[in-house]
PDB file of C-alpha atoms in Angstrom:
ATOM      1  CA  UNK A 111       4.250  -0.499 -10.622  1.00 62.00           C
ATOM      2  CA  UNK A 112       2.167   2.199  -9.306  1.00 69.00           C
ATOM      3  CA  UNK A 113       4.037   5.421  -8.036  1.00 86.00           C
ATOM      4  CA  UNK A 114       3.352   9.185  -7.382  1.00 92.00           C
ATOM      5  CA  UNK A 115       6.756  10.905  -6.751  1.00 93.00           C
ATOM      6  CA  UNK A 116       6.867  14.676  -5.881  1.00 95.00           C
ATOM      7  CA  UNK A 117      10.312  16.525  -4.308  1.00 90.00           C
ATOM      8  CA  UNK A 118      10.516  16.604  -0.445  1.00 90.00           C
ATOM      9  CA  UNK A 119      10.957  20.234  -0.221  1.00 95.00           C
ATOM     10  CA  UNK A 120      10.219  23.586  -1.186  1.00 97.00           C
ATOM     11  CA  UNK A 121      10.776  27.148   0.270  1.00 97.00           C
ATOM     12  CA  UNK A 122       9.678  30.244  -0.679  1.00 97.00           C
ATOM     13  CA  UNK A 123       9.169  33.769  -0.056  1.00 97.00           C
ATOM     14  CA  UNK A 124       5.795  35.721   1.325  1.00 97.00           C
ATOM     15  CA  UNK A 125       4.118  36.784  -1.502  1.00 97.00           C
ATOM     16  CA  UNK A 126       5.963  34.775  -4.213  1.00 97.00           C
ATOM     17  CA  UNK A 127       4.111  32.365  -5.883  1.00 97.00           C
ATOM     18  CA  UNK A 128       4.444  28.208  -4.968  1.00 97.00           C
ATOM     19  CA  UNK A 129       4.851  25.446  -7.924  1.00 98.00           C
ATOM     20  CA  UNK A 130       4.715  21.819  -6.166  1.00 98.00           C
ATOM     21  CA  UNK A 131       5.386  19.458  -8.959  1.00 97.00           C
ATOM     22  CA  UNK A 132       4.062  15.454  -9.454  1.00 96.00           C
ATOM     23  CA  UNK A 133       5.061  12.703 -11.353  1.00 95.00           C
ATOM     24  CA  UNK A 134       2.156   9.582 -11.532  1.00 92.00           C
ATOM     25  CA  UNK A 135       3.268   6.572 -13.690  1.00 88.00           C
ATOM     26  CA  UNK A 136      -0.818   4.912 -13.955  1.00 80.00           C
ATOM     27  CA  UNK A 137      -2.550   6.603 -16.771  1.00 77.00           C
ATOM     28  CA  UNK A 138      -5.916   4.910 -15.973  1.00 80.00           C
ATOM     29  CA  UNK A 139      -6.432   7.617 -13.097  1.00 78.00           C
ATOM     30  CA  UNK A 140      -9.777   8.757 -13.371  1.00 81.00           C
ATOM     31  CA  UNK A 141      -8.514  12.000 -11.029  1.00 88.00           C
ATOM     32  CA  UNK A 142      -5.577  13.486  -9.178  1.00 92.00           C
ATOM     33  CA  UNK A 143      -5.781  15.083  -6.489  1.00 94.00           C
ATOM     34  CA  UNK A 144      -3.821  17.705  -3.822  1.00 97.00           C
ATOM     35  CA  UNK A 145      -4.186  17.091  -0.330  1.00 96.00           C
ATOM     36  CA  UNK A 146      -2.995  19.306   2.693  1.00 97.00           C
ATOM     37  CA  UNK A 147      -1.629  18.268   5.790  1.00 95.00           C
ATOM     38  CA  UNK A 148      -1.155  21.019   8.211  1.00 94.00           C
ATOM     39  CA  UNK A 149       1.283  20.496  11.490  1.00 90.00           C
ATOM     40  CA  UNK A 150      -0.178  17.841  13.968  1.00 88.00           C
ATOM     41  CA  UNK A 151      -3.000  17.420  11.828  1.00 91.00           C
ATOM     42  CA  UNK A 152      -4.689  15.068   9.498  1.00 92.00           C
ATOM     43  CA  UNK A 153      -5.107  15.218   5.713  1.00 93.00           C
ATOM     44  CA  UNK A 154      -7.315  17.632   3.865  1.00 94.00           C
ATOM     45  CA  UNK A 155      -8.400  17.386   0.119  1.00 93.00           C
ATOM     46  CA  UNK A 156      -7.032  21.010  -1.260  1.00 96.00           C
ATOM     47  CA  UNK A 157      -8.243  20.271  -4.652  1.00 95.00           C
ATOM     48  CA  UNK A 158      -8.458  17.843  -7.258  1.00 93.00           C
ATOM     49  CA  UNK A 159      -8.805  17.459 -11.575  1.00 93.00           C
ATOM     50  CA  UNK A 160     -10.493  15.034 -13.626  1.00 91.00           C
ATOM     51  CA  UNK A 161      -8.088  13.738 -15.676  1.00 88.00           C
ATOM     52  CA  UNK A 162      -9.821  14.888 -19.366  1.00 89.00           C
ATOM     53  CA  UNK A 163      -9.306  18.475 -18.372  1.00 91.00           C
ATOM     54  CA  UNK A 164      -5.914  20.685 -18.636  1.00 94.00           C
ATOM     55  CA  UNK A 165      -6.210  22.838 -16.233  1.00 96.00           C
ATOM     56  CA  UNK A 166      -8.706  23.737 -12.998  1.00 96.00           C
ATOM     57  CA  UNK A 167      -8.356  27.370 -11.124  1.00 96.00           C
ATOM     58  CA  UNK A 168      -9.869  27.746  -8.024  1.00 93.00           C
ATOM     59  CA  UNK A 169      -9.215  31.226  -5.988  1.00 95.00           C
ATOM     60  CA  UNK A 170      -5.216  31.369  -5.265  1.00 97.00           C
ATOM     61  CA  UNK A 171      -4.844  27.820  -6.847  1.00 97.00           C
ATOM     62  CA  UNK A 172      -4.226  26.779 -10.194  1.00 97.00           C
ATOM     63  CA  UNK A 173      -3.780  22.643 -10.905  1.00 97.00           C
ATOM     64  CA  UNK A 174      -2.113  22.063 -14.395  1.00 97.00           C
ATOM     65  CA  UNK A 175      -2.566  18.295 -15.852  1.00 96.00           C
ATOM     66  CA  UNK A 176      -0.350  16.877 -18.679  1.00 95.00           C
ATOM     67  CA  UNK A 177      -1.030  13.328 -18.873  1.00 92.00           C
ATOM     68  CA  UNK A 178       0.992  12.621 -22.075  1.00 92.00           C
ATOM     69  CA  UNK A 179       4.091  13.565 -19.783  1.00 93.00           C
ATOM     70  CA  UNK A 180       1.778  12.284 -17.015  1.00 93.00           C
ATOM     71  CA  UNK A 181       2.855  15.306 -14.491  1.00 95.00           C
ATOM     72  CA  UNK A 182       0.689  17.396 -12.087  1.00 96.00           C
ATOM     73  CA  UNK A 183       1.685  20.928 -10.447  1.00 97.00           C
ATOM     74  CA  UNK A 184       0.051  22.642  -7.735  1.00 98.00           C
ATOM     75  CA  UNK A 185       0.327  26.588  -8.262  1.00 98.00           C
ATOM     76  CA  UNK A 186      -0.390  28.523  -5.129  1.00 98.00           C
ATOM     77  CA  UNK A 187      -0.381  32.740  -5.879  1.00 98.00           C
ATOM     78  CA  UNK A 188       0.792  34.863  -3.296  1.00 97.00           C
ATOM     79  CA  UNK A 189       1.563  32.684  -0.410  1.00 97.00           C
ATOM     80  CA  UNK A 190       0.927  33.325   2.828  1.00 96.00           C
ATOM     81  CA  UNK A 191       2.072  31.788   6.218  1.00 95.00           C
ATOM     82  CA  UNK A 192      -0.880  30.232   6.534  1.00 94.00           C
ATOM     83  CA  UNK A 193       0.089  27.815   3.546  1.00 97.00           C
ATOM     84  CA  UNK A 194       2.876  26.345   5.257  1.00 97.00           C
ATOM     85  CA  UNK A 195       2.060  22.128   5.184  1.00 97.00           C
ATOM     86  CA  UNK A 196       2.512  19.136   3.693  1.00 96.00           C
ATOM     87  CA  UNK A 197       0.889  18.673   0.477  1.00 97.00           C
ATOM     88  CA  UNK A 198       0.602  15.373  -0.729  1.00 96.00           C
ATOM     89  CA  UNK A 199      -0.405  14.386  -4.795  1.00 95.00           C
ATOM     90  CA  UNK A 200      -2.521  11.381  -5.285  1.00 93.00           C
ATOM     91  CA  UNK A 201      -4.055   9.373  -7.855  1.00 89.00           C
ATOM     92  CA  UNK A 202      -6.967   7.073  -7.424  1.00 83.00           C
ATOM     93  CA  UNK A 203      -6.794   4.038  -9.432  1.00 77.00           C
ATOM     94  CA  UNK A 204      -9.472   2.126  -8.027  1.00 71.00           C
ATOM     95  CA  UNK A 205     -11.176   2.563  -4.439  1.00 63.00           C
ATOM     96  CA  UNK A 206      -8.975   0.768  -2.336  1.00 64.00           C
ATOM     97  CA  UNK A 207      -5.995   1.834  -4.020  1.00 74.00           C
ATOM     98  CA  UNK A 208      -5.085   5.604  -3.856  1.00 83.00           C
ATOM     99  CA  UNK A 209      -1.536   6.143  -4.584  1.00 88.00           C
ATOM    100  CA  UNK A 210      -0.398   9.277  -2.483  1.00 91.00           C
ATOM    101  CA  UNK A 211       2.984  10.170  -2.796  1.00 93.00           C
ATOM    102  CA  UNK A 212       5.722  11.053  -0.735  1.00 93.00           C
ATOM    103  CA  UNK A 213       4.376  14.156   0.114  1.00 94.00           C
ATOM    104  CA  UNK A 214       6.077  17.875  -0.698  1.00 96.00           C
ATOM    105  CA  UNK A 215       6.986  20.248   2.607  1.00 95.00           C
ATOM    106  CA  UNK A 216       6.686  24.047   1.657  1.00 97.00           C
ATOM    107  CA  UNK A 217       8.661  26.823   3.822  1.00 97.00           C
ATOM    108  CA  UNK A 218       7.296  30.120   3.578  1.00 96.00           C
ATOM    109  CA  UNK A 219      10.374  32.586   3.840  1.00 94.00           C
ATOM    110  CA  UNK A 220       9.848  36.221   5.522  1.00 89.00           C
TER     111      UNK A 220
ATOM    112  CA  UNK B 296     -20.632  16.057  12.138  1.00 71.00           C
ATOM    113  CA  UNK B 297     -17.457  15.360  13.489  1.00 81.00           C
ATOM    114  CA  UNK B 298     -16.222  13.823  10.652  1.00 94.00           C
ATOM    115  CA  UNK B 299     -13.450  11.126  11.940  1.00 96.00           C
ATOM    116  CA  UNK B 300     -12.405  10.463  15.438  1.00 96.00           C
ATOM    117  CA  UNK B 301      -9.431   8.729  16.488  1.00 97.00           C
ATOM    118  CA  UNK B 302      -8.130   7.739  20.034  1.00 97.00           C
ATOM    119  CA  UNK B 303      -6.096   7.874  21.812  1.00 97.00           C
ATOM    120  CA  UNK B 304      -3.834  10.834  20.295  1.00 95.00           C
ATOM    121  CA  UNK B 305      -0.879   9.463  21.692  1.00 96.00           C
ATOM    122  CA  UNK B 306       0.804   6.352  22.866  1.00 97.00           C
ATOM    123  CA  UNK B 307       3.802   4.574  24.295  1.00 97.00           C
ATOM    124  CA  UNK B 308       3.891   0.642  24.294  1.00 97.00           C
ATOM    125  CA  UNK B 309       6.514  -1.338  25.377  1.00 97.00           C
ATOM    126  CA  UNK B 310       8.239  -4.269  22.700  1.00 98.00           C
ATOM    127  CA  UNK B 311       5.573  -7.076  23.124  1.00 97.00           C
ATOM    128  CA  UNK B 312       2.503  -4.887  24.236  1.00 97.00           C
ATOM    129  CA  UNK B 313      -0.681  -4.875  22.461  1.00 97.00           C
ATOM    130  CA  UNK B 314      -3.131  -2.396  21.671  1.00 96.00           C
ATOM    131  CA  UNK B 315      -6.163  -1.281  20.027  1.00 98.00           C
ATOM    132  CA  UNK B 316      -5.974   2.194  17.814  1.00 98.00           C
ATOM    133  CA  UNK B 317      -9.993   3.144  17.573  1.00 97.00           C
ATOM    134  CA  UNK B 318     -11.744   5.041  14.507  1.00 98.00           C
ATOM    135  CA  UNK B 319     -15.611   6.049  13.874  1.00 97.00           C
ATOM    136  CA  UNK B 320     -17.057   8.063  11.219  1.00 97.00           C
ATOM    137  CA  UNK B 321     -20.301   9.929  11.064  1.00 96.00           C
ATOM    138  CA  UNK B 322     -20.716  10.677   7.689  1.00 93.00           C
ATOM    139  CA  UNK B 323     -22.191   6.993   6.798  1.00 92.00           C
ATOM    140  CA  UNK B 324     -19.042   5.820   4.683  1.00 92.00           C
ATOM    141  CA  UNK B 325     -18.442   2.679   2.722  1.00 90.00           C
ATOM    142  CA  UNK B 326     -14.948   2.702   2.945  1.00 90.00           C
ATOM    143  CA  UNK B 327     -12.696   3.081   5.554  1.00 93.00           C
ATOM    144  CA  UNK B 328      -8.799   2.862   5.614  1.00 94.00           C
ATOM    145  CA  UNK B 329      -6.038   2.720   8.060  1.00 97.00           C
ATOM    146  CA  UNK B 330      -2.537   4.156   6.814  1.00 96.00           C
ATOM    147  CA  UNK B 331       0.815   4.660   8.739  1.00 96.00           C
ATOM    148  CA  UNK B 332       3.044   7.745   7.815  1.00 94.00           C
ATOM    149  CA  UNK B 333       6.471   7.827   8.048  1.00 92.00           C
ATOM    150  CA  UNK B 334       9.036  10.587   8.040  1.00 83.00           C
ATOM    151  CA  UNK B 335      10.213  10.537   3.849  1.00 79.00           C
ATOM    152  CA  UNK B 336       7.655   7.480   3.833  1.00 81.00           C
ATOM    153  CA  UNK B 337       4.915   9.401   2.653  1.00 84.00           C
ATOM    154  CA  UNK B 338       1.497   7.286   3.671  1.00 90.00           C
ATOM    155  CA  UNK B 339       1.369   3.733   3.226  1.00 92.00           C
ATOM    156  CA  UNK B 340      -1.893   1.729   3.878  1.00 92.00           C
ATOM    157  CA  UNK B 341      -2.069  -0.842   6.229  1.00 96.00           C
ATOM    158  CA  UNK B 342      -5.468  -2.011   5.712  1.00 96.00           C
ATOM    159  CA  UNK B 343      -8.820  -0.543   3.828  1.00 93.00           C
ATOM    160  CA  UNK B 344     -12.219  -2.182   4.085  1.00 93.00           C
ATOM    161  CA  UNK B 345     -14.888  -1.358   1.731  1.00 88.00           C
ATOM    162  CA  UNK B 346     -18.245  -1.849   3.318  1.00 89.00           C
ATOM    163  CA  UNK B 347     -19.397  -3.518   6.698  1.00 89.00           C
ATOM    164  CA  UNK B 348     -18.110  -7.012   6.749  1.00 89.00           C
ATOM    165  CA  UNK B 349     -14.872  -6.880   4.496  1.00 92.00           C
ATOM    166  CA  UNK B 350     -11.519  -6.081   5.040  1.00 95.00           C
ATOM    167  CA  UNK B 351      -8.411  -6.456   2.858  1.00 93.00           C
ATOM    168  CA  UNK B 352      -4.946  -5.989   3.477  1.00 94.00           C
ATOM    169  CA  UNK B 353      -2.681  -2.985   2.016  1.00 92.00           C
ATOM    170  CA  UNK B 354       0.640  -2.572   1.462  1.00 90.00           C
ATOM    171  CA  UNK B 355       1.833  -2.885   4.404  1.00 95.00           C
ATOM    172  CA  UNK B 356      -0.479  -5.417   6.592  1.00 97.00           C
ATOM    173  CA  UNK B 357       2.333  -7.450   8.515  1.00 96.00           C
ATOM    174  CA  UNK B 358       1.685  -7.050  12.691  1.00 96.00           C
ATOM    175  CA  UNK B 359      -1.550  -5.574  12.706  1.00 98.00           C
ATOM    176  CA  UNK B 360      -4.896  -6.879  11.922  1.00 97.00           C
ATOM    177  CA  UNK B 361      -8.498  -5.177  11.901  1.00 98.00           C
ATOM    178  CA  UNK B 362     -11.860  -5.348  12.727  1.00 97.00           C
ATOM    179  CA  UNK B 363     -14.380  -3.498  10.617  1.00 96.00           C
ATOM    180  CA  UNK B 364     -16.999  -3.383  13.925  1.00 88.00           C
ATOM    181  CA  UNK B 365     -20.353  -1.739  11.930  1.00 95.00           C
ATOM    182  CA  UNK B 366     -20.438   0.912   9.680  1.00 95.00           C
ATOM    183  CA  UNK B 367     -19.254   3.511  11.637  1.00 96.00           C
ATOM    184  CA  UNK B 368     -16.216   1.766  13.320  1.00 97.00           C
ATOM    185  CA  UNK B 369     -12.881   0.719  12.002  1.00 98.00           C
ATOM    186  CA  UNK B 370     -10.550  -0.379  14.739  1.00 98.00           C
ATOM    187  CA  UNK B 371      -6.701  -1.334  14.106  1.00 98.00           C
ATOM    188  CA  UNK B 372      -4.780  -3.723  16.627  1.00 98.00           C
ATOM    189  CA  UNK B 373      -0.990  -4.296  17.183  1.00 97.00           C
ATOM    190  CA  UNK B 374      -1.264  -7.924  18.648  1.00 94.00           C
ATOM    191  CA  UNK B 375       2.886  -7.777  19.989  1.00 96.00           C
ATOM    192  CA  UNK B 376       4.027  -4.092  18.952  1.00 97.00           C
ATOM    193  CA  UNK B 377       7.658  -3.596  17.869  1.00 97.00           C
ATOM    194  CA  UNK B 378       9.751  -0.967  17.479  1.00 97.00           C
ATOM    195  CA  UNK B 379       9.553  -1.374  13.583  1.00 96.00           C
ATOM    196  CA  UNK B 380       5.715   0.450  13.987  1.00 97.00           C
ATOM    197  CA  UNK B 381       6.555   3.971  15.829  1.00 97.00           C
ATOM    198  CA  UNK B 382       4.255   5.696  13.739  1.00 97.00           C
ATOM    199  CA  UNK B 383       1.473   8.152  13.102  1.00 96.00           C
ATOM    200  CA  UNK B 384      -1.563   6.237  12.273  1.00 98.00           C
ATOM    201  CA  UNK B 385      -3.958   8.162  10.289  1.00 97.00           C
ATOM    202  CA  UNK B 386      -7.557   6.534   9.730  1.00 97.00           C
ATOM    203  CA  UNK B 387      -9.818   7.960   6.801  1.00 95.00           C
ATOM    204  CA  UNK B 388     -12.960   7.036   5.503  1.00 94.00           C
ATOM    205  CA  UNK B 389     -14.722   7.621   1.783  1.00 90.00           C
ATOM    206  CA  UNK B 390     -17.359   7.779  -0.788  1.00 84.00           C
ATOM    207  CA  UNK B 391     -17.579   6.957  -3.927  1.00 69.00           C
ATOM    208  CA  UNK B 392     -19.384   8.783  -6.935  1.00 64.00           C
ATOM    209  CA  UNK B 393     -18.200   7.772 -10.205  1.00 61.00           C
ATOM    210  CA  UNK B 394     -14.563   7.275  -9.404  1.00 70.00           C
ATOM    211  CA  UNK B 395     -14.014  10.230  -7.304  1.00 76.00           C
ATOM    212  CA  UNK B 396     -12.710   8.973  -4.060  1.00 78.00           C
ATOM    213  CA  UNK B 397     -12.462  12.066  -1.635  1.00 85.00           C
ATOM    214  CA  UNK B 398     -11.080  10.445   1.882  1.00 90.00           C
ATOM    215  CA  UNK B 399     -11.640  12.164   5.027  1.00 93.00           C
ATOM    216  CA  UNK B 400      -9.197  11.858   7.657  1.00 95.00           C
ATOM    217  CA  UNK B 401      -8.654  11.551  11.238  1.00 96.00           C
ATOM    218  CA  UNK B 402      -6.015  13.474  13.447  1.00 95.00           C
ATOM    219  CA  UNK B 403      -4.200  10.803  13.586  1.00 96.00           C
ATOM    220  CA  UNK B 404      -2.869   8.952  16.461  1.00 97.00           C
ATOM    221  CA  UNK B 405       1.091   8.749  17.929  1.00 96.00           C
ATOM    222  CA  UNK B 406       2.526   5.213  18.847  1.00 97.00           C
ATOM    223  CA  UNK B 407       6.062   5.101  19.948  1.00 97.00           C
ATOM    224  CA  UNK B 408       7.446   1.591  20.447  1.00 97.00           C
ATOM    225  CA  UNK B 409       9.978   1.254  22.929  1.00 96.00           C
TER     226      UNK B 409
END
C-alpha cells in the first residue's frame, strides 16, 4: 500500500546544516512535498518538487528527488533556532488522498 | 483572509459526551479535510469532502461523522466520545491546479477524553 516513512528524530547543532530524509513507495506522485509544523501550531507547506525534476533550491533549502530509489531529503543550511518543528513529507496521489508521513522532529543544539 | 479557523482550541469530554469540532475557510476551497494527529501517528484523515455536498470517509472514519454545511464550513462530530479519540484535530482545506494539492491548515483543536 501507500506509505511515506521518514525517521522520528533529528538533532543538530546551530549553524550545521539539517538533512531530513523520506521514503514514498507510490511512484504515480505527481509532487512531494515538505510541510512544517511549528509547536502548538498547524501545518505549513515549506516547499514542494514536481516529481520530473532532481532537485529545487529555494534560499536556505535545497529538496533532492530520486524517484528510481523513490527517496526525498529536505536540506536546511545553517540552521537556526527558529527551524526547530515538525516537518512532515507528503505525496499527493490523488486529491483526497495525500499520504503524509510520520513526521521528522529536528532539535537544534547550542 | 484568515485562512482556517477552528474552535474551540481545547476540550475535555467525558466517555459518552458528544460534541461538535467547527471549521470555516475563507479562501473559497473545494476541498476540505479533517485529520487527527497522534504522538508517532503522524496525521491520519478522518474524513475529506471535495466540494459542497460530498463527503467521504478516510482512513480512519469510525466514531465521528461530518457535515460539509456550505462551502465555507466543514464541521466534525463525536456522537459518544471515547477515550480511544484524545487527539489534536487539525482541519485543512485545498485547491487544486493540475495535481498540485497545497492544503491549508487550521490550529488545530485539543480533545481529551476522559
Amino acid at each position: 500500500g501507500e506509505d511515506v516513512e521518514q525517521s522520528l528524530f533529528l538533532s543538530v547543532r546551530e549553524g550545521d546544516s539539517s538533512v531530513i530524509n523520506c521514503t514514498y513507495t507510490d511512484s504515480s506522485s505527481t509532487y512531494l512535498y515538505w510541510y512544517k509544523q511549528e509547536p502548538g501550531a498547524g501545518l505549513q507547506l515549506l516547499t514542494y518538487i514536481f516529481s520530473n525534476m532532481d532537485m529545487k533550491q529555494d534560499q536556505r533549502l535545497t529538496v533532492l528527488l530520486n524517484k528510481k530509489d523513490k527517496h526525498l531529503s529536505l536540506r536546511i543550511a545553517d540552521t537556526q533556532t527558529g527551524d526547530s518543528a515538525i516537518y512532515f513529507c507528503a505525496e499527493s496521489i490523488r486529491e483526497d488522498k495525500i499520504i503524509f508521513g510520520k513526521g521528522t522532529r529536528l532539535h537544534i543544539l547550542p | 483572509n484568515a485562512g482556517v479557523t477552528q474552535t474551540p482550541k481545547f476540550q475535555v469530554l467525558k466517555t459518552g459526551q458528544s460534541m461538535t469540532l467547527q471549521c470555516a475557510q475563507d479562501m473559497n476551497h473545494n476541498s476540505m479535510y479533517w485529520y487527527r494527529q497522534d504522538p508517532g501517528m503522524g496525521l491520519r484523515l478522518i474524513y475529506y469532502s471535495a466540494s459542497e455536498g460530498t463527503t467521504d470517509k478516510g482512513e480512519v472514519p469510525n466514531g465521528y461523522n461530518v457535515s460539509r454545511l456550505n462551502k465555507r464550513e466543514f464541521s466534525l462530530r463525536l456522537e459518544s466520545a471515547a477515550p480511544s479519540q484524545t487527539s489534536v484535530y487539525f482541519c485543512a482545506s485545498s485547491e487544486a491546479w493540475t495535481g498540485f494539492y497545497e492544503q491549508y491548515f487550521g490550529p488545530g483543536t485539543r480533545l481529551t477524553v476522559t
